[in-house]
Coordinates of C-alpha atoms and ligand atoms in Angstrom, one line a residue:
X1 CA 0.0 0.0 0.0
X2 CA 1.2 3.5 -0.9
X3 CA 2.3 5.7 2.0
X4 CA 0.9 9.0 3.0
X5 CA 2.3 12.5 3.5
X6 CA 0.4 15.4 4.8
X7 CA 0.6 19.0 3.8
X8 CA -0.9 21.6 6.1
X9 CA -1.4 25.1 4.5
X10 CA -0.8 27.7 7.1
X11 CA 1.0 30.6 5.4
X12 CA -1.8 33.1 5.1
X13 CA -2.2 36.1 7.4
X14 CA -5.9 35.6 7.7
X15 CA -7.0 39.1 6.5
X16 CA -10.6 38.5 7.6
X17 CA -9.5 38.0 11.2
X18 CA -8.5 41.8 11.3
X19 CA -5.6 40.9 13.6
X20 CA -1.9 41.6 14.0
X21 CA -1.5 37.9 15.0
X22 CA -1.3 35.4 12.2
X23 CA -4.6 33.4 12.0
X24 CA -3.2 29.9 12.8
X25 CA -1.8 31.2 16.2
X26 CA -5.1 32.4 17.4
X27 CA -5.9 30.4 20.5
X28 CA -8.8 27.9 20.8
X29 CA -9.4 26.5 24.3
X30 CA -5.9 27.6 25.3
X31 CA -3.9 26.2 22.3
X32 CA -3.0 27.8 19.0
X33 CA -5.4 26.8 16.2
X34 CA -2.7 25.1 14.2
X35 CA -2.0 22.7 17.2
X36 CA -5.2 20.8 16.5
X37 CA -4.4 20.1 12.8
X38 CA -0.8 19.2 13.7
X39 CA -2.1 16.7 16.3
X40 CA -4.5 15.2 13.7
X41 CA -1.8 15.0 11.1
X42 CA 0.6 13.1 13.4
X43 CA -2.1 10.8 14.6
X44 CA -2.4 9.5 11.0
X45 CA 1.3 8.3 11.3
X46 CA 2.2 9.7 7.8
X47 CA 5.7 9.5 6.3
X48 CA 6.0 13.2 6.4
X49 CA 4.1 16.2 7.8
X50 CA 4.8 19.4 6.0
X51 CA 3.5 22.7 7.2
X52 CA 3.6 25.6 4.7
X53 CA 4.1 28.8 6.7
X54 CA 4.8 32.4 5.6
X55 CA 3.2 35.2 7.6
X56 CA 5.0 35.4 11.0
X57 CA 6.8 32.1 10.2
X58 CA 9.3 32.6 13.0
X59 CA 6.4 33.1 15.5
X60 CA 4.7 30.0 14.3
X61 CA 7.9 27.9 14.5
X62 CA 8.5 29.2 18.0
X63 CA 5.0 28.3 19.1
X64 CA 5.7 24.7 18.0
X65 CA 9.3 24.3 18.9
X66 CA 10.0 20.7 20.0
X67 CA 7.8 19.3 17.3
X68 CA 10.7 17.7 15.6
X69 CA 8.7 15.6 13.1
X70 CA 7.2 18.6 11.3
X71 CA 8.9 19.9 8.1
X72 CA 8.4 23.7 8.0
X73 CA 8.3 25.0 4.4
X74 CA 8.3 28.7 3.8
X75 CA 6.0 30.4 1.2
X76 CA 7.6 33.8 1.0
X77 CA 4.7 35.5 -0.8
X78 CA 1.2 34.3 -0.3
X79 CA 0.1 33.8 -3.9
X80 CA -2.7 31.4 -3.1
X81 CA -3.4 27.8 -2.0
X82 CA -2.0 26.3 -5.2
X83 CA 1.2 28.3 -4.9
X84 CA 1.4 27.2 -1.2
X85 CA 1.3 23.5 -2.2
X86 CA 3.8 24.0 -5.0
X87 CA 6.4 25.1 -2.3
X88 CA 6.4 21.6 -0.9
X89 CA 7.7 20.0 -4.1
X90 CA 11.3 19.7 -2.9
X91 CA 10.4 18.5 0.5
X92 CA 8.4 15.7 -1.2
X93 CA 11.1 14.8 -3.7
X94 CA 11.8 11.4 -2.3
X95 CA 8.1 10.6 -1.6
X96 CA 5.8 8.6 -3.7
X97 CA 2.2 8.0 -2.7
X98 CA -0.8 9.8 -1.5
X99 CA -0.7 13.5 -0.4
X100 CA -3.4 14.5 2.0
X101 CA -3.9 18.3 2.1
X102 CA -5.3 20.0 5.2
X103 CA -5.7 23.6 6.1
X104 CA -4.4 25.2 9.3
X105 CA -7.7 27.0 9.7
X106 CA -9.9 23.8 9.9
X107 CA -9.2 22.7 13.5
X108 CA -12.4 20.7 14.2
X109 CA -11.7 18.0 11.6
X110 CA -11.8 14.5 13.1
X111 CA -9.5 11.5 12.5
X112 CA -12.4 9.2 11.5
X113 CA -13.4 11.7 8.7
X114 CA -9.9 11.9 7.3
X115 CA -9.5 8.2 7.5
X116 CA -12.7 7.8 5.5
X117 CA -11.3 10.1 2.9
X118 CA -8.1 8.1 2.7
X119 CA -10.0 4.8 2.5
X120 CA -12.2 6.0 -0.3
X121 CA -9.1 7.3 -2.2
X122 CA -7.3 4.0 -1.9
X123 CA -10.4 1.8 -2.5
X124 CA -11.1 3.6 -5.8
X125 CA -7.4 3.8 -6.7
X126 CA -8.2 7.5 -7.2
X127 CA -5.9 10.3 -8.3
X128 CA -8.0 12.9 -6.6
X129 CA -10.6 12.6 -3.8
X130 CA -12.4 15.6 -2.4
X131 CA -13.9 16.0 1.0
X132 CA -17.2 17.9 0.5
X133 CA -20.0 18.9 2.7
X134 CA -23.5 20.4 2.2
X135 CA -24.1 23.0 4.9
X136 CA -27.3 25.1 5.3
X137 CA -25.4 28.2 4.3
X138 CA -22.6 27.7 1.8
X139 CA -21.5 31.3 1.6
X140 CA -17.8 32.0 1.6
X141 CA -16.8 28.6 0.4
X142 CA -15.8 27.2 -3.0
X143 CA -18.8 25.5 -4.7
X144 CA -18.4 22.0 -6.2
X145 CA -19.9 22.1 -9.7
X146 CA -21.1 18.9 -11.1
X147 CA -22.3 17.9 -14.6
X148 CA -25.9 16.7 -15.3
X149 CA -24.8 13.1 -14.6
X150 CA -23.5 14.0 -11.2
X151 CA -19.7 14.0 -12.0
X152 CA -17.6 16.7 -10.4
X153 CA -16.3 19.1 -13.1
X154 CA -14.6 21.9 -11.2
X155 CA -14.7 24.1 -8.1
X156 CA -15.6 27.7 -8.3
X157 CA -14.7 30.2 -5.6
X158 CA -17.4 32.3 -4.2
X159 CA -15.8 35.5 -5.5
X160 CA -15.7 34.0 -9.1
X161 CA -19.1 32.3 -8.9
X162 CA -22.1 33.3 -11.0
X163 CA -25.5 33.7 -9.3
X164 CA -26.6 30.2 -10.3
X165 CA -23.3 28.7 -9.1
X166 CA -23.7 30.5 -5.8
X167 CA -27.0 28.6 -5.3
X168 CA -25.0 25.3 -5.2
X169 CA -24.9 24.1 -1.6
X170 CA -22.2 21.3 -2.1
X171 CA -19.0 22.9 -1.0
X172 CA -15.2 22.2 -1.0
X173 CA -13.9 21.7 2.5
X174 CA -10.3 22.4 1.3
X175 CA -9.4 18.9 2.4
X176 CA -8.2 16.5 -0.3
X177 CA -6.3 13.3 -1.0
X178 CA -4.1 13.4 -4.2
X179 CA -1.8 11.1 -6.0
X180 CA 1.4 13.0 -5.7
X181 CA 2.5 12.9 -9.3
X182 CA -0.9 14.0 -10.6
X183 CA -1.0 16.8 -8.1
X184 CA 2.3 18.4 -9.0
X185 CA 1.8 17.8 -12.7
X186 CA -1.6 19.6 -12.6
X187 CA -0.3 22.4 -10.4
X188 CA 2.2 23.4 -13.0
X189 CA -0.7 24.3 -15.2
X190 CA -2.7 26.6 -12.9
X191 CA -2.8 30.4 -13.6
X192 CA -3.8 33.3 -11.4
X193 CA -6.6 34.5 -13.7
X194 CA -9.4 35.0 -11.2
X195 CA -11.0 37.6 -9.0
X196 CA -8.2 37.3 -6.4
X197 CA -5.3 37.0 -8.8
X198 CA -4.2 33.9 -6.9
X199 CA -3.0 30.5 -7.8
X200 CA -6.0 28.4 -6.6
X201 CA -5.4 24.8 -5.6
X202 CA -9.0 24.3 -6.5
X203 CA -8.2 24.8 -10.2
X204 CA -6.5 21.4 -10.1
X205 CA -10.0 19.9 -9.9
X206 CA -11.0 21.6 -13.1
X207 CA -7.8 20.4 -14.8
X208 CA -8.7 16.8 -13.7
X209 CA -12.2 17.3 -15.0
X210 CA -11.0 18.5 -18.4
X211 CA -8.6 15.6 -18.6
X212 CA -11.5 13.2 -18.0
X213 CA -9.9 11.9 -14.8
X214 CA -12.4 10.5 -12.2
X215 CA -12.8 12.9 -9.3
X216 CA -14.1 11.0 -6.3
X217 CA -15.8 12.7 -3.4
X218 CA -16.7 11.8 0.1
X219 CA -19.2 13.9 2.0
X220 CA -18.6 14.9 5.6
X221 CA -21.7 14.4 7.7
X222 CA -21.3 17.3 10.1
X223 CA -20.6 20.7 8.5
X224 CA -19.3 22.1 11.8
X225 CA -16.4 19.6 11.7
X226 CA -15.0 21.0 8.5
X227 CA -15.8 24.7 9.0
X228 CA -12.9 26.9 8.0
X229 CA -12.1 29.7 10.5
X230 CA -11.9 33.0 8.6
X231 CA -13.4 35.5 10.9
X232 CA -13.6 36.0 14.7
X233 CA -17.2 34.9 14.5
X234 CA -16.0 31.5 13.1
X235 CA -13.4 31.5 15.8
X236 CA -15.9 31.8 18.6
X237 CA -18.1 29.1 17.0
X238 CA -15.1 26.7 16.9
X239 CA -14.1 27.6 20.4
X240 CA -17.6 26.5 21.6
X241 CA -17.5 23.2 19.8
X242 CA -14.0 22.4 21.2
X243 CA -15.0 23.4 24.7
X244 CA -18.2 21.3 24.5
X245 CA -16.0 18.3 23.5
X246 CA -13.6 18.9 26.4
X247 CA -16.4 19.1 28.9
X248 CA -18.1 16.0 27.5
X249 CA -14.8 14.0 27.9
X250 CA -14.2 15.1 31.5
X251 CA -17.8 14.3 32.4
X252 CA -17.4 10.8 30.9
X253 CA -14.2 10.4 32.9
X254 CA -15.9 11.1 36.2
X255 CA -15.9 14.9 36.7
X256 CA -19.2 16.6 37.7
X257 CA -19.7 19.8 35.7
X258 CA -22.8 21.5 36.9
X259 CA -23.3 23.7 33.9
X260 CA -21.1 22.8 30.8
X261 CA -22.4 25.9 29.0
X262 CA -20.6 28.2 31.5
X263 CA -17.5 26.0 32.2
X264 CA -14.4 26.9 30.3
X265 CA -11.7 24.2 30.5
X266 CA -8.6 24.5 28.3
X267 CA -7.4 21.6 26.2
X268 CA -4.2 21.5 28.2
X269 CA -5.9 21.1 31.7
X270 CA -6.4 17.9 33.6
X271 CA -9.1 17.1 36.2
X272 CA -9.3 14.1 38.6
X273 CA -12.5 12.1 39.1
X274 CA -15.2 13.1 41.6
X275 CA -14.2 16.7 41.3
X276 CA -17.2 19.0 41.1
X277 CA -17.1 22.2 39.0
X278 CA -19.7 24.8 39.6
X279 CA -20.7 27.3 36.9
X280 CA -18.7 30.2 35.5
X281 CA -15.2 28.8 36.1
X282 CA -12.2 29.2 33.8
X283 CA -9.6 26.4 34.1
X284 CA -6.7 27.4 32.0
X285 CA -3.3 26.5 30.8
X286 CA -1.5 23.5 32.3
X287 CA -3.7 23.4 35.3
X288 CA -4.0 20.0 37.0
X289 CA -6.8 19.5 39.5
X290 CA -6.8 16.3 41.7
X291 CA -9.6 14.0 42.7
X292 CA -12.5 15.0 44.9
X293 CA -12.0 18.7 44.6
X294 CA -14.7 21.3 44.6
X295 CA -14.5 24.4 42.5
X296 CA -17.3 26.7 43.6
X297 CA -18.5 29.4 41.1
X298 CA -16.7 32.3 39.4
X299 CA -13.0 31.5 39.6
X300 CA -10.1 31.6 37.2
X301 CA -7.4 29.0 37.7
X302 CA -4.3 29.3 35.5
X303 CA -1.3 26.9 35.3
X304 CA -1.9 25.6 38.8
X305 CA -1.4 22.1 40.3
X306 CA -3.8 21.0 43.0
X307 CA -3.8 17.9 45.1
X308 CA -6.9 15.9 46.2
X309 CA -9.9 17.2 48.2
X310 CA -9.1 20.9 47.6
X311 CA -11.9 23.4 47.8
X312 CA -11.8 26.7 45.9
X313 CA -14.6 28.8 47.2
X314 CA -16.3 31.4 45.1
X315 CA -14.5 34.1 43.1
X316 CA -10.8 33.4 43.3
X317 CA -7.9 34.1 40.9
X318 CA -5.3 31.4 41.2
X319 CA -2.2 31.7 39.0
X320 CA 0.9 29.4 38.7
X321 CA 0.4 28.0 42.2
X322 CA 0.6 24.6 43.9
X323 CA -2.1 23.7 46.4
X324 CA -1.8 20.7 48.7
X325 CA -4.4 18.1 49.6
X326 CA -7.5 19.2 51.4
X327 CA -6.5 22.9 51.3
X328 CA -9.3 25.5 51.3
X329 CA -9.0 28.7 49.3
X330 CA -11.4 31.7 49.1
X331 CA -13.9 33.1 48.8
X332 CA -12.3 36.2 47.1
X333 CA -8.7 35.0 47.4
X334 CA -5.9 35.8 45.0
X335 CA -3.0 33.4 44.7
X336 CA -0.3 34.9 42.5
X337 CA 2.6 33.1 40.8
X338 CA 4.9 30.9 42.9
X339 CA 2.4 30.4 45.8
X340 CA 2.8 27.0 47.4
X341 CA 0.2 25.9 49.9
X342 CA 0.7 22.7 52.0
X343 CA -1.8 20.1 53.1
X344 CA -4.9 21.4 54.9
X345 CA -3.9 25.0 54.5
X346 CA -6.8 27.5 54.8
X347 CA -6.7 30.8 52.9
X348 CA -9.8 32.8 53.4
X349 CA -11.6 36.0 52.3
X350 CA -9.7 38.8 50.7
X351 CA -6.3 37.2 51.1
X352 CA -3.5 37.8 48.5
X353 CA -0.4 35.6 48.4
X354 CA 2.6 36.0 46.1
X355 CA 5.8 34.0 45.8
X356 CA 5.3 32.5 49.2
X357 CA 5.2 29.0 50.9
X358 CA 2.5 28.3 53.5
X359 CA 3.2 24.9 55.1
X360 CA 0.8 22.2 56.2
X361 CA -2.1 23.1 58.5
X362 CA -1.5 26.9 58.5
X363 CA -4.3 29.5 58.2
X364 CA -4.7 33.0 56.9
X365 CA -8.4 33.4 57.0
X366 CA -9.1 37.1 56.5
X367 CA -7.7 40.2 54.8
X368 CA -4.0 39.3 54.6
X369 CA -1.2 40.0 52.2
X370 CA 1.8 37.6 52.2
X371 CA 4.5 38.4 49.7
X372 CA 8.0 36.7 49.5
X373 CA 7.2 34.8 52.7
X374 CA 7.7 31.4 54.2
X375 CA 5.1 30.4 56.7
X376 CA 5.9 27.2 58.7
X377 CA 3.4 24.6 59.9
X378 CA 0.3 25.2 61.9
X379 CA 0.7 28.9 61.9
X380 CA -2.3 31.2 62.5
X381 CA -2.2 34.5 60.7
X382 CA -4.8 36.9 62.2
X383 CA -7.2 39.2 60.2
X384 CA -5.5 42.1 58.5
X385 CA -1.9 40.9 59.1
X386 CA 0.4 41.9 56.2
X387 CA 4.0 41.6 55.1
X388 CA 5.6 44.9 54.0
X389 CA 7.9 43.2 51.5
X390 CA 8.8 46.2 49.3
X391 CA 10.9 49.2 50.3
X392 CA 10.4 51.0 47.1
X393 CA 13.5 49.5 45.5
X394 CA 13.8 45.9 46.5
X395 CA 11.7 43.0 47.7
X396 CA 12.5 41.4 51.1
X397 CA 11.6 38.1 52.7
X398 CA 9.6 37.3 55.8
X399 CA 10.1 34.0 57.6
X400 CA 7.6 32.8 60.1
X401 CA 8.5 29.6 62.0
X402 CA 6.2 26.6 62.8
X403 CA 3.4 27.1 65.4
X404 CA 3.7 30.9 65.4
X405 CA 0.5 32.7 66.4
X406 CA 0.1 36.1 64.6
X407 CA -2.6 38.3 66.0
X408 CA -4.8 40.6 63.9
X409 CA -3.5 43.8 62.2
X410 CA 0.2 42.9 62.4
X411 CA 2.8 44.3 60.0
X412 CA 6.0 42.5 59.2
X413 CA 8.6 45.0 58.0
X414 CA 10.7 42.7 55.9
X415 CA 13.4 41.3 56.0
X416 CA 12.3 39.7 59.3
X417 CA 12.3 36.3 60.9
X418 CA 9.9 35.0 63.6
X419 CA 11.2 32.1 65.6
X420 CA 9.1 28.9 66.1
X421 CA 6.3 29.0 68.6
X422 CA 6.4 32.8 69.0
X423 CA 3.3 34.9 69.6
X424 CA 2.9 38.2 67.8
X425 CA 0.4 40.4 69.6
X426 CA -2.4 42.0 67.7
X427 CA -1.5 45.4 66.3
X428 CA 2.2 44.8 66.4
X429 CA 4.6 46.3 63.8
X430 CA 7.5 43.8 63.7
X431 CA 10.7 45.5 62.7
X432 CA 13.3 43.0 64.1
X433 CA 13.7 39.3 64.3
X434 CA 11.8 37.6 67.1
X435 CA 13.3 34.7 69.1
X436 CA 11.5 31.4 69.3
X437 CA 8.7 31.0 71.9
X438 CA 8.7 34.7 72.8
X439 CA 5.9 37.2 72.8
X440 CA 6.4 40.3 70.7
X441 CA 4.2 43.3 71.2
X442 CA 4.6 46.9 70.0
X443 CA 1.7 49.2 70.9
X444 CA 1.5 52.7 72.3
X445 CA 0.0 52.7 75.7
X446 CA -3.8 53.2 75.7
X447 CA -5.3 56.3 77.2
X448 CA -9.0 56.7 78.0
X449 CA -10.2 60.3 78.8
X450 CA -13.4 60.0 80.8
X451 CA -16.2 62.3 79.5
X452 CA -14.1 63.8 76.7
X453 CA -16.3 62.7 73.9
X454 CA -19.6 63.9 75.5
X455 CA -18.0 67.3 76.2
X456 CA -16.9 67.6 72.6
X457 CA -20.4 66.8 71.3
X458 CA -21.9 69.4 73.6
X459 CA -19.4 72.1 72.5
X460 CA -20.0 71.3 68.8
X461 CA -23.8 71.6 69.1
X462 CA -23.7 74.8 71.1
X463 CA -21.4 76.6 68.6
X464 CA -23.7 75.4 65.8
X465 CA -26.6 77.1 67.8
X466 CA -24.7 80.4 68.0
X467 CA -24.2 80.5 64.2
X468 CA -27.9 80.2 63.5
Ligands
LIG501 C1 -10.3 27.7 0.6 C2 -10.7 27.1 -0.8 C3 -12.2 26.9 -0.9 C4 -12.7 26.2 0.3 C5 -12.3 26.7 1.6 C6 -12.6 25.7 2.7 C7 -9.0 27.8 -2.4 C8 -8.7 28.7 -3.5 N1 -10.2 27.9 -1.8 O1 -10.9 29.0 0.6 O2 -12.6 26.3 -2.1 O3 -14.2 26.1 0.3 O4 -10.8 26.9 1.6 O5 -12.3 26.2 4.0 O6 -8.2 26.9 -2.1 N2 -2.9 29.7 2.5 C9 -1.5 29.6 2.3 N3 -0.9 30.4 1.3 C10 -1.7 31.2 0.5 C11 -3.1 31.3 0.7 C12 -3.6 30.5 1.7 O7 -0.8 28.9 3.0 O8 -1.1 31.8 -0.3 C13 -3.5 28.9 3.6 C14 -4.2 29.7 4.6 O9 -3.3 30.1 5.7 C15 -5.3 28.8 5.1 C16 -5.6 27.9 3.9 O10 -4.5 28.1 3.1 O11 -4.9 28.1 6.2 C17 -6.8 28.3 3.2 O12 -6.7 29.7 2.8 P1 -7.9 30.7 2.9 O13 -7.5 32.0 2.3 O14 -8.6 30.6 4.2 O15 -8.9 30.0 1.8 P2 -10.5 30.1 1.7 O16 -10.8 31.4 1.1 O17 -11.1 29.8 3.0
LIG502 CA1 -10.3 29.4 5.0

């Protein structure tokens, strides 16, 4: 059986996206659009995967560095899809067999569909097999024009189509299987005499038609799967389809998603079984959530690793953090990058933590800021306690030992170290290191002046009376 090579066309800027970012790098569920087509291509185990890139080629290569088995071919000027495929001629010199052509802007395509195309192509010993589809609304796509006996004759692009041709609903998906020799032979004949002055790959179909070569087709059943992304409207439609698929898979693997419509899980995230996700959560990047966790509504969790049994209460932002088993976070907490919480840690309302370690069993339940801090085990941080880690020039560390008790409204003027088992009295401003097991307190002595307030009120009201 003849081998397969895959060409992915991805050199265009994507004018209709109206963006300074090349189309194939626009993210879908947290990954660049092209990632989906590259994954699909590799899953078919072809001899070669060739991606034709041009616009922002360096950026595209950078986004996929480490993908060693992709041959990047540069199309310097984007003169059309036919011209793009022509650029792969050298890369395919030593290859003989079936060339499958995919587009970088068709990320919803499934393996079964493409396998169906390849099977049909092989079974009919075809030189050219088209993947077509018949959507409700064919506008924007190339129409497949057939003769009265149903044979495919050619493809006409929307911009070149007559009114009658525009009424045809059978469209070209831009996905094809070609015999390599036929493909390059026919490509040498195409000319840019059309509305866009481009070398259309689709003209190869007309050439086959004129030569009397059988053009086989296979129809995709689901138009959504082969939709090309040309505008931001298409992008959001595709995003929705991908997210639905991701949620569906997690539910089948044992995750409860209360409302899939309002749950946004990136393709790069992982979630353990028996975790429950409430509505309006964004689980982004390389986030890994353990088993039996509960994510209450309205949080955004980015690039974070979480153990088992963790609870994220409502409305938290959690970035690049690590959270130990059975820890509780929120409501309204902000864990900034490089936060590490140990097992059973409790981080409560309006607490912000940055670049800090909070070890097992410790608590900061209300209104606290910890920056550049190490908090030992079983420490209690009282309401309103904060680290003053920034002197206007540099950041400084605060180190709090195991079993320390920090009262409310304490300020740690970093750098400062609190020894194990110390008690920091409420209202204290800690400016120097504190030895283990000691009490530290810094308050001005309290004065109460008896009757002072009453007198003041009386004076105030009598002077008001005089004015009137
Ligand atoms: C193309 C087809 C159309 C089909 C549709 C399906 C042609 C002429 N038209 O139209 O029949 O219905 O796809 O989605 O082929 N590209 C390059 N170099 C270029 C031009 C484009 O690499 O010089 C790449 C683009 O980056 C994109 C793909 O080819 O990934 C398709 O190009 P696009 O401009 O989106 O073609 P459509 O107008 O959608
Ligand atoms: Ca397109």
